[in-house]
Coordinates of C-alpha atoms in Angstrom, one line a residue:
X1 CA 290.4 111.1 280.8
X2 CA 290.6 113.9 283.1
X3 CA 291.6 117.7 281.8
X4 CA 291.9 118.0 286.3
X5 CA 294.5 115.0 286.4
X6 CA 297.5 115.5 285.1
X7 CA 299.0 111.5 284.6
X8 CA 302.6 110.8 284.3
X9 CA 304.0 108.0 283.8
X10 CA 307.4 106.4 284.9
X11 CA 309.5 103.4 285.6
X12 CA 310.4 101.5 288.7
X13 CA 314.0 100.9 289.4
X14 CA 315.1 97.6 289.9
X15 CA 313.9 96.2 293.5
X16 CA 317.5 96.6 295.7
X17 CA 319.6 93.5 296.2
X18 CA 318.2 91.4 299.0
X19 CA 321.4 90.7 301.1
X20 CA 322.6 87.2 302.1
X21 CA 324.2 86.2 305.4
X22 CA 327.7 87.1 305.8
X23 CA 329.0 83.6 304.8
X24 CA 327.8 84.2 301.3
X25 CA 330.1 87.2 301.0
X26 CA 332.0 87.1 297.5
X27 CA 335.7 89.3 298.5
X28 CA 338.0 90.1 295.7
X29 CA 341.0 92.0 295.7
X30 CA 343.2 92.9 292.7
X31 CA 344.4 95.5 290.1
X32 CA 341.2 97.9 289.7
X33 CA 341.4 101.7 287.5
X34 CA 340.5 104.0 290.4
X35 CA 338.9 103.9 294.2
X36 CA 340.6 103.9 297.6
X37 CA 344.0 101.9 298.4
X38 CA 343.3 101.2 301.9
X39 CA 340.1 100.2 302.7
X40 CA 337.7 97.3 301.4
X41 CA 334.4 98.3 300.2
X42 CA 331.0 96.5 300.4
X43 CA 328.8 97.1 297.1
X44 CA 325.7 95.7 295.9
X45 CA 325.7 96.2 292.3
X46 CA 328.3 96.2 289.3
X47 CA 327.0 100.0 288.4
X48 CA 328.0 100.5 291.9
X49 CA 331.1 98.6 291.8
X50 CA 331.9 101.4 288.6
X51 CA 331.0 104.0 290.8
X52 CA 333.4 103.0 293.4
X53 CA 336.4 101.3 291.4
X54 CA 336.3 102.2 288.1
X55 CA 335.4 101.2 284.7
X56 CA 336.7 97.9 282.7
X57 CA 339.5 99.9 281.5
X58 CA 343.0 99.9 284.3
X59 CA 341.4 96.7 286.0
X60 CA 339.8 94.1 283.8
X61 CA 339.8 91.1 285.8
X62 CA 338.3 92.5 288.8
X63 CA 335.6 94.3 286.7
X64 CA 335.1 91.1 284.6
X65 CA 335.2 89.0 288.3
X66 CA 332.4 91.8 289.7
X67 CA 330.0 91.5 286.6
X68 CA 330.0 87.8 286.3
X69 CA 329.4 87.5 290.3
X70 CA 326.3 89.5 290.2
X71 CA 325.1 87.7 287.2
X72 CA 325.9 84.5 289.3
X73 CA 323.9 85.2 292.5
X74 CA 326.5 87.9 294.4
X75 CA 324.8 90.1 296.2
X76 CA 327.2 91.7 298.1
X77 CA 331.0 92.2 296.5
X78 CA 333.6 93.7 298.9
X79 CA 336.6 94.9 296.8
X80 CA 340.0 95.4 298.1
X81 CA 341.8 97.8 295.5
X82 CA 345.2 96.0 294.9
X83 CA 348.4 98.8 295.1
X84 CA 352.3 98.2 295.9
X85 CA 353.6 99.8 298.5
X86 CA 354.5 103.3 297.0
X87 CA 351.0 104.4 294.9
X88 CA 351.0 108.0 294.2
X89 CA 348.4 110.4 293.4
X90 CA 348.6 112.1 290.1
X91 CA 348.4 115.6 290.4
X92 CA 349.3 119.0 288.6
X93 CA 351.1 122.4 290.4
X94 CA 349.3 125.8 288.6
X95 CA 351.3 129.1 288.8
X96 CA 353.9 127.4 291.8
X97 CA 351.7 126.1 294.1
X98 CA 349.5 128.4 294.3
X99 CA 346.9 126.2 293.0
X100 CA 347.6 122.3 293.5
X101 CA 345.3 119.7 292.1
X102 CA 345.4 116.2 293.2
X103 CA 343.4 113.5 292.4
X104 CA 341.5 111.5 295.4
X105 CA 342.9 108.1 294.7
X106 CA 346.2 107.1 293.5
X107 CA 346.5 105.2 290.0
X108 CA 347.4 106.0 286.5
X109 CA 343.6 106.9 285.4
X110 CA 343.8 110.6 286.3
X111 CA 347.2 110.8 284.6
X112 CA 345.9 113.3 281.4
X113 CA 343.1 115.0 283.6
X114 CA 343.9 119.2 283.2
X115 CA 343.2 122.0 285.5
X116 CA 342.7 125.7 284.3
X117 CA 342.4 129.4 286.0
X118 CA 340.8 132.0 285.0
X119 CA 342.0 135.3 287.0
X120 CA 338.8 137.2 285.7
X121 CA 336.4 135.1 286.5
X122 CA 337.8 133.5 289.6
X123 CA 337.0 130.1 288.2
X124 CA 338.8 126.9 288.2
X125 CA 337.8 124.2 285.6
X126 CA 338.7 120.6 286.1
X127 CA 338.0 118.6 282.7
X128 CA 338.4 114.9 284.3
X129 CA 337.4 113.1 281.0
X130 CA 334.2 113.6 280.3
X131 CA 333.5 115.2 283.4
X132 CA 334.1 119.1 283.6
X133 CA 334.1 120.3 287.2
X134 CA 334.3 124.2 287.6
X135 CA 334.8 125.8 290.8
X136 CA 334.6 129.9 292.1
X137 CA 336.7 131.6 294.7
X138 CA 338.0 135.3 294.8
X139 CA 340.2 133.7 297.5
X140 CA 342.2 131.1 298.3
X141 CA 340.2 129.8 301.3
X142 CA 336.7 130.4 298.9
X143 CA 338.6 128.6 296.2
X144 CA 339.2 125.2 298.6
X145 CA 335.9 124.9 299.9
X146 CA 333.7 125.6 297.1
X147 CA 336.3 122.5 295.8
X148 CA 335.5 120.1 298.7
X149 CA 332.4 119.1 297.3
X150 CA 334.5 117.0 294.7
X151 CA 334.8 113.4 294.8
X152 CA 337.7 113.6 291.9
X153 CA 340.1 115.9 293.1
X154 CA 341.3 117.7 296.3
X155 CA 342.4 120.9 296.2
X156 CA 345.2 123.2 298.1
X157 CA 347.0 126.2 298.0
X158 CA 350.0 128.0 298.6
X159 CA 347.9 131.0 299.8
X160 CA 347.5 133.7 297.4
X161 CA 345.6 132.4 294.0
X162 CA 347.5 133.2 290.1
X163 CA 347.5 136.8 289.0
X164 CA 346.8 136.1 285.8
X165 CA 345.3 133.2 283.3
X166 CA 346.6 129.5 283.4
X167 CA 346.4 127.4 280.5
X168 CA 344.5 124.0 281.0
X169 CA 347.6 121.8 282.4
X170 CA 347.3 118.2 282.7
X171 CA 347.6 116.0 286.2
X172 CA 350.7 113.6 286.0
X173 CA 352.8 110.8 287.8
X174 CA 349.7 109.0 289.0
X175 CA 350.7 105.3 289.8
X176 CA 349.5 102.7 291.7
X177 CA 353.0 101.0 291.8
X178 CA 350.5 97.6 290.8
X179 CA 354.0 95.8 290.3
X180 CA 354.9 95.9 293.3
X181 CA 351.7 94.7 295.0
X182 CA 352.5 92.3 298.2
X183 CA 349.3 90.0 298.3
X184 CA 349.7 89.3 302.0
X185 CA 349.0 93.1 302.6
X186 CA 346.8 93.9 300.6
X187 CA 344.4 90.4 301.5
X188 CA 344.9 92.3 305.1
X189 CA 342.6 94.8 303.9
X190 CA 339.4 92.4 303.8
X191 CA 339.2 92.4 307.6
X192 CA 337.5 89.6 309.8
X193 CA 334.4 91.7 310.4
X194 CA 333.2 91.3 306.7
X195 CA 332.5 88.2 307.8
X196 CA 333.2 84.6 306.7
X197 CA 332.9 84.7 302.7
X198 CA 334.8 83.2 299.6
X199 CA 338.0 85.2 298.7
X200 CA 339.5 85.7 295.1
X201 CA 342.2 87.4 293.7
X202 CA 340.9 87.2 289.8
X203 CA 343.0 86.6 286.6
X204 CA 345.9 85.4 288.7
X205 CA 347.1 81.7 288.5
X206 CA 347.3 79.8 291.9
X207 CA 351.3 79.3 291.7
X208 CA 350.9 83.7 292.3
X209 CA 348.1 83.7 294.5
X210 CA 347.3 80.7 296.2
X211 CA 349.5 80.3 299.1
X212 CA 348.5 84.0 300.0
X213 CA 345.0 83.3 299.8
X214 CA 345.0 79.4 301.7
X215 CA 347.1 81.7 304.6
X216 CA 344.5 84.5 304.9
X217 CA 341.7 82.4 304.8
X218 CA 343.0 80.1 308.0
X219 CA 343.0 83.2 309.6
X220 CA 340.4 85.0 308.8
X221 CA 338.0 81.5 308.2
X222 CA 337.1 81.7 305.1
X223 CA 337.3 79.9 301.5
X224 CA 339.5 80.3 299.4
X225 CA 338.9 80.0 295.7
X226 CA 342.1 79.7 293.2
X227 CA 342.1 79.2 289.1
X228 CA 344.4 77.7 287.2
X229 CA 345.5 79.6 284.2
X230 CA 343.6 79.9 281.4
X231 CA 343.3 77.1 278.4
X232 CA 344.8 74.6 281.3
X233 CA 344.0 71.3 280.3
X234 CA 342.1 68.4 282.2
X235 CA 345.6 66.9 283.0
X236 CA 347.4 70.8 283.7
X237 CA 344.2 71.3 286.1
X238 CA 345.4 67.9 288.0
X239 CA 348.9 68.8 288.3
X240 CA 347.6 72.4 289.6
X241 CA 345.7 70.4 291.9
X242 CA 348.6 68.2 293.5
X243 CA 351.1 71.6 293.6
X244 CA 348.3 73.6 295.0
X245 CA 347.6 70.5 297.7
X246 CA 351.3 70.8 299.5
X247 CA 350.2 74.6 300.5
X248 CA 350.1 75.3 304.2
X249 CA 346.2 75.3 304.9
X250 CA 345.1 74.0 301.7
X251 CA 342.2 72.7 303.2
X252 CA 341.0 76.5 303.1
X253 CA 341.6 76.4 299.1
X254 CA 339.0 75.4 296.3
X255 CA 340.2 74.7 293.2
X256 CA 338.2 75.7 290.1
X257 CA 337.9 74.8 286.3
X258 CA 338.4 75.2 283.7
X259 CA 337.7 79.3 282.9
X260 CA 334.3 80.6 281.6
X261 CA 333.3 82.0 278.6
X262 CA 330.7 84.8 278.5
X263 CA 329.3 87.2 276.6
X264 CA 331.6 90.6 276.0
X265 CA 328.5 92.6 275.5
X266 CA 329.4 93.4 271.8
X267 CA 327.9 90.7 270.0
X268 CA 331.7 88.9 271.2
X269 CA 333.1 86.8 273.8
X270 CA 335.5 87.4 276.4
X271 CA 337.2 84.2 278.7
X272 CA 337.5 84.8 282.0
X273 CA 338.3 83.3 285.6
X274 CA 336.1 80.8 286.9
X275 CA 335.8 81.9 290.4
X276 CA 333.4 84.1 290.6
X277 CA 330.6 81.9 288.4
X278 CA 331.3 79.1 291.7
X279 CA 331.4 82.4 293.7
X280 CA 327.9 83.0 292.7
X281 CA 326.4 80.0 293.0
X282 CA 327.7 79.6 296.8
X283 CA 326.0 82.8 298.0
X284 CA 322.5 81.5 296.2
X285 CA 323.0 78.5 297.8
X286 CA 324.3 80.5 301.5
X287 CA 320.6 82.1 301.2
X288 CA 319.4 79.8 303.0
X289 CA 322.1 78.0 305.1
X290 CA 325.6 77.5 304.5
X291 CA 324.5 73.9 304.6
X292 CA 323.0 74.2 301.9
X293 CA 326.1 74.7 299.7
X294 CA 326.1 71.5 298.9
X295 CA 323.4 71.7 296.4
X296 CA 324.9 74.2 294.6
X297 CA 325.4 72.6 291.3
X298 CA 321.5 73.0 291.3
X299 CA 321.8 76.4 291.4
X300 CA 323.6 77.0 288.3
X301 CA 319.9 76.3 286.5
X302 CA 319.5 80.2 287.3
X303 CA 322.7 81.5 285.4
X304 CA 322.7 81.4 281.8
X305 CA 325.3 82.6 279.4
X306 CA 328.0 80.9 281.0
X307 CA 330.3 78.0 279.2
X308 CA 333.3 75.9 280.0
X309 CA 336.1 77.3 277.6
X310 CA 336.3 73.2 276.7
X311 CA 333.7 70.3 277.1
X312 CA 335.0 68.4 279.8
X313 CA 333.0 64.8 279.8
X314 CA 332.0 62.2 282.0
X315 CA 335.5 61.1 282.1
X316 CA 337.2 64.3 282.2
X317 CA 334.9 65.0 285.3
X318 CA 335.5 61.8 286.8
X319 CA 339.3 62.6 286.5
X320 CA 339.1 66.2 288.0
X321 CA 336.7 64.7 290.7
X322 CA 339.4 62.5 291.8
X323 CA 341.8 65.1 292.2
X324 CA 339.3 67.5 294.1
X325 CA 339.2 69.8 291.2
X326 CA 335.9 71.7 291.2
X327 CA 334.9 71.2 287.8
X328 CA 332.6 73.1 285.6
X329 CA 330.7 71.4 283.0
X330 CA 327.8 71.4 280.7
X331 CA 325.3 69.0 282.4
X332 CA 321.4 68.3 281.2
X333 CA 322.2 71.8 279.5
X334 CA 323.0 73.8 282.0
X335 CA 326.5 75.0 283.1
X336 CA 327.1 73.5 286.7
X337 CA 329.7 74.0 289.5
X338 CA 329.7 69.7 289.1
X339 CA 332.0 69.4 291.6
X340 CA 332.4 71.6 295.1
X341 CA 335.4 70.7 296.8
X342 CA 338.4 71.2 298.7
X343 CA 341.8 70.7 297.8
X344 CA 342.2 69.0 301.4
X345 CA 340.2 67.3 304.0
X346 CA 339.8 69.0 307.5
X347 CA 341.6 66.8 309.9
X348 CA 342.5 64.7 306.6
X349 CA 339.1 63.1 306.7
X350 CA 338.4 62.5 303.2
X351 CA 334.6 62.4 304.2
X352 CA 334.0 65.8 304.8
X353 CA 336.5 67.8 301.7
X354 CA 333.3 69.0 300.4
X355 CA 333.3 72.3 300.2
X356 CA 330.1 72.9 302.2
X357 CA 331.7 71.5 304.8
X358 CA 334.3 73.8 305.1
X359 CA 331.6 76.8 304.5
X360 CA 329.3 75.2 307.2
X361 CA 332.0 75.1 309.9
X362 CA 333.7 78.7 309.3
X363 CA 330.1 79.9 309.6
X364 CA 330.2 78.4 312.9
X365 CA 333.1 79.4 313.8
X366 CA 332.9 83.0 312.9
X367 CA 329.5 83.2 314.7
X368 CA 330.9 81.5 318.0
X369 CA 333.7 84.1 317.7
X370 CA 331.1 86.7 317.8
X371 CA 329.2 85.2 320.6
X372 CA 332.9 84.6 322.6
X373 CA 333.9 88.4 321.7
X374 CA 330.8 89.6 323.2
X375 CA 331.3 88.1 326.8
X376 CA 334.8 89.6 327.2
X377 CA 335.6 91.6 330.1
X378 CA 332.9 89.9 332.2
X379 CA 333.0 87.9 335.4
X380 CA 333.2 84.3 335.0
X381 CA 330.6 83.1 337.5
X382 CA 328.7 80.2 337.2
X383 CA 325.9 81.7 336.0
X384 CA 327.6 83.6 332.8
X385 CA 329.6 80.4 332.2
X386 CA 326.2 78.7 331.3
X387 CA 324.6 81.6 329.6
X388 CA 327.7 81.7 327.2
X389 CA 327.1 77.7 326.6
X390 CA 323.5 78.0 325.9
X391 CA 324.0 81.2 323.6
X392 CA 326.2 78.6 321.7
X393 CA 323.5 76.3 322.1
X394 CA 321.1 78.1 320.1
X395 CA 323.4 78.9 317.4
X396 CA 323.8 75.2 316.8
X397 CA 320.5 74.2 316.7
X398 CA 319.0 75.6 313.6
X399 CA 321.7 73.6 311.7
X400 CA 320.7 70.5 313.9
X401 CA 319.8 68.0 311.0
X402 CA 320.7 70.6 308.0
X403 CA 324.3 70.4 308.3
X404 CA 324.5 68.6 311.9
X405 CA 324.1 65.1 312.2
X406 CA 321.9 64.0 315.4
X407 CA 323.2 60.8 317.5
X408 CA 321.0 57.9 318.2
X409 CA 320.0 55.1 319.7
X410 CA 319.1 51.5 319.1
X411 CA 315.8 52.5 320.6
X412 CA 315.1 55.8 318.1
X413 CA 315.5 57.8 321.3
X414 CA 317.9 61.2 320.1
X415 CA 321.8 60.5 322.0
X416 CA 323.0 64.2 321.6
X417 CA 321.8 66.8 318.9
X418 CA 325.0 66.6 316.2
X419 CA 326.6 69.2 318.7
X420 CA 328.4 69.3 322.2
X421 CA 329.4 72.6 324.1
X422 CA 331.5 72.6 326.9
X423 CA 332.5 76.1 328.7
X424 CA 334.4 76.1 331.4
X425 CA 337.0 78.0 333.7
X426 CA 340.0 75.8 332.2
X427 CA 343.3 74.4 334.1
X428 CA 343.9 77.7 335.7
X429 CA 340.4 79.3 337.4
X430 CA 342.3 82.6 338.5
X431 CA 344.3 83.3 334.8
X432 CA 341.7 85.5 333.8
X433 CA 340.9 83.0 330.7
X434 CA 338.1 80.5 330.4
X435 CA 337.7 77.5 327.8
X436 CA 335.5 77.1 325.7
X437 CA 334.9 74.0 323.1
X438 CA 332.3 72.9 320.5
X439 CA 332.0 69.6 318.6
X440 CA 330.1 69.2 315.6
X441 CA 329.6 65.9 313.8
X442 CA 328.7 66.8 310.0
X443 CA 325.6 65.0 308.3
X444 CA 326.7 63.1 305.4
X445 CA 326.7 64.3 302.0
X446 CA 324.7 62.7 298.7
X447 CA 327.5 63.1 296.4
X448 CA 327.2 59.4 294.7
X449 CA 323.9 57.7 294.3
X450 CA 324.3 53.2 294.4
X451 CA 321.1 52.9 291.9
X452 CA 319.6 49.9 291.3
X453 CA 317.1 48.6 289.3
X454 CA 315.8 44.6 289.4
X455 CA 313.6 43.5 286.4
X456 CA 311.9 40.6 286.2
X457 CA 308.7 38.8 284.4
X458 CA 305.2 38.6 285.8
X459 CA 306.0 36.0 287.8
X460 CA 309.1 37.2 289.6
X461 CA 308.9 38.4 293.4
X462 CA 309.8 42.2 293.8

């Protein structure tokens, strides 16, 4: 020891989320306490989801949905705060407008906030729970920007600032008019540029939600994943499976059960959604390659803590496999995701419902948009027509053989790579448009294992 060196010593924070591909996005939307009402925002951790939106309090199922989807293998959350049509931001008028508090976002959660002046001191004190903000200005103008800095409240005035003291008043009429909320608008908010993830809306039951969801994610490519409600049975989880089927684009909708049951963090438990646990796993397994989502049951060996709210058995999975429910079970004690499918086949193929099939080709196809989008506004020449085919090209090929299934011959030798691109001027070479086509063939899947074993004595041929 060294009376020169002075030692301290501290702790490392947590190493930052490592970000997955885009695919592997988890994208909620839903009733949350505070945060803006018309943007979607991209967080990385559940204290930053708090930072952002809120605590449990004013939005429980998307805070439950947030925590369990980083425990599950989220590593990036974009949240779309859910509000009707007419929110409004509570807020409180001191000495008639000449001071006006108003709170940044709209929602209940600031209703009870106060604001004081004091004429002496030129102060005013914001108490927003158990946050006290105080502010200085002999003037209006100094009163409003020493405020800006705030990320609670805005501030405005009439002008002149109060003569004399105001008592602490509280803010009021705050609403995010939640009732009202049209799902169509607010699943508008998670734009196509966050990519092509897995979209919830928690809590909800699929007879709210689902349609709503299945139509956003045909447009946006994406997969959709819906719950029935909770304590539905093997057999209610079935019939939720058929009605949810007969949606327009169902074959963009997942089906999961039955709900979870997790810690509450007070030596309780809490149920809650299943999504986001299947959520989870999808994004460990999109780590590497959306093809890889098909292993994603194996995944679930990294998530404890989570349970089934009812054992559902070898024939209770066999029943919810047959109806393309995703089921969640207790398997070789772990929890799994034992089951990954869609409600509907692509094309009505029944050989590719999986659901990292459907992952694997809105991957593509959200890539190839990207590539596509890119060229616009360029001439069509030969030249650029084959460039734009081979940038295809060589987003294909990494999924050549993981997700792609080569062609071949009698004689071994390699037909075509599991892909074909085809760009072209179309029908009309002058219309200003030009076509452009990929084919995939998907590998199979090992869903079902034929296992045999022959016995015989010493003298038997093998």
């Amino acid at each position: 020891m060294s009376d020169r060196v002075a030692t301290t010593f501290s702790t490392s924070p947590s190493a930052p989320v490592v970000a997955g591909p885009a695919s592997g996005r988890f994208l909620i939307t839903g009733q949350t306490q505070t945060g803006p009402s018309d943007e979607a925002v991209i967080v990385r951790s559940l204290a930053a989801y708090v930072a952002a939106f809120g605590a449990r309090t004013g939005g429980t199922d998307m805070y439950d949905a947030a925590e369990l989807a980083f425990r599950s293998g989220v590593s990036e959350l974009v949240v779309a705060r859910a509000c009707g049509p007419n929110p409004v931001k509570a807020t409180v008028s001191l000495d008639t407008g000449k001071i006006v508090v108003t709170a940044k976002d709209p929602g209940a959660y600031a209703n009870g906030w106060t604001a004081a002046w004091d004429s002496t001191a030129h102060t005013l004190t914001i108490v927003a729970g158990s946050v006290t903000e105080v502010y200085e200005g002999t003037t209006a103008a100094a009163l409003i920007a020493a405020a800006a800095s705030s990320s609670r409240v805005t501030v405005t005035s009439s002008g002149t600032l109060p003569s004399s003291n105001v008592a602490a008043t509280a803010l009021a009429s705050g609403t995010d008019d939640y009732a009202n909320v049209v799902w169509a608008t607010t699943l508008d908010l998670l734009t196509p540029d966050f990519g092509a993830g897995a979209v919830v809306i928690p809590g909800l039951p699929y007879s709210t939600v689902g349609q709503a969801i299945a139509t956003h994610c045909s447009a946006t490519k994406r997969h959709g994943l819906i719950a029935a409600a909770a304590g539905t049975s093997v057999s209610g989880l079935v019939t939720a499976a058929a009605t949810a089927r007969a949606y327009t684009d169902s074959d963009f909708l997942d089906l999961v059960g039955p709900w979870v049951v997790v810690s509450d963090g007070a030596g309780g438990t809490k149920t809650i959604d299943p999504t986001p646990f299947a959520a989870g796993l999808r994004a460990r397994a999109h780590q590497g390659s959306p093809a890889l989502s098909a292993s994603i049951e194996e995944y679930a060996k990294q998530v404890a803590g989570v349970t089934p709210e009812y054992p559902v058995g070898a024939t209770d999975w066999a029943t919810l496999d047959a109806a393309h429910v995703s089921a969640i079970r207790v398997v070789g004690g772990y929890t799994r995701l034992y089951t990954y499918t869609m409600l509907a086949a692509m094309g009505g193929n029944l050989n590719i419902i999986g659901g990292q099939y459907r992952d694997l080709v809105n991957a593509i196809t959200v890539a190839a948009e990207a590539v596509l989008e890119s060229e616009t506004g360029k001439p069509a020449s030969s030249v650029r027509l084959a460039q734009i085919a081979g940038r295809l090209g060589a987003l294909l090929t990494p999924y050549k053989g993981d997700g792609l299934h080569p062609l071949t011959g009698s004689d071994g030798r390699e037909i075509d790579p599991g892909y074909r691109v085809e760009v072209s001027t179309g029908l009309a070479p002058a219309d200003n448009h030009i076509t452009a086509t990929i084919g995939l063939r998907l590998v199979e899947s090992i869903d079902f294992v034929d296992f045999t074993v022959a016995v015989g004595d010493a003298s038997s041929a093998l």
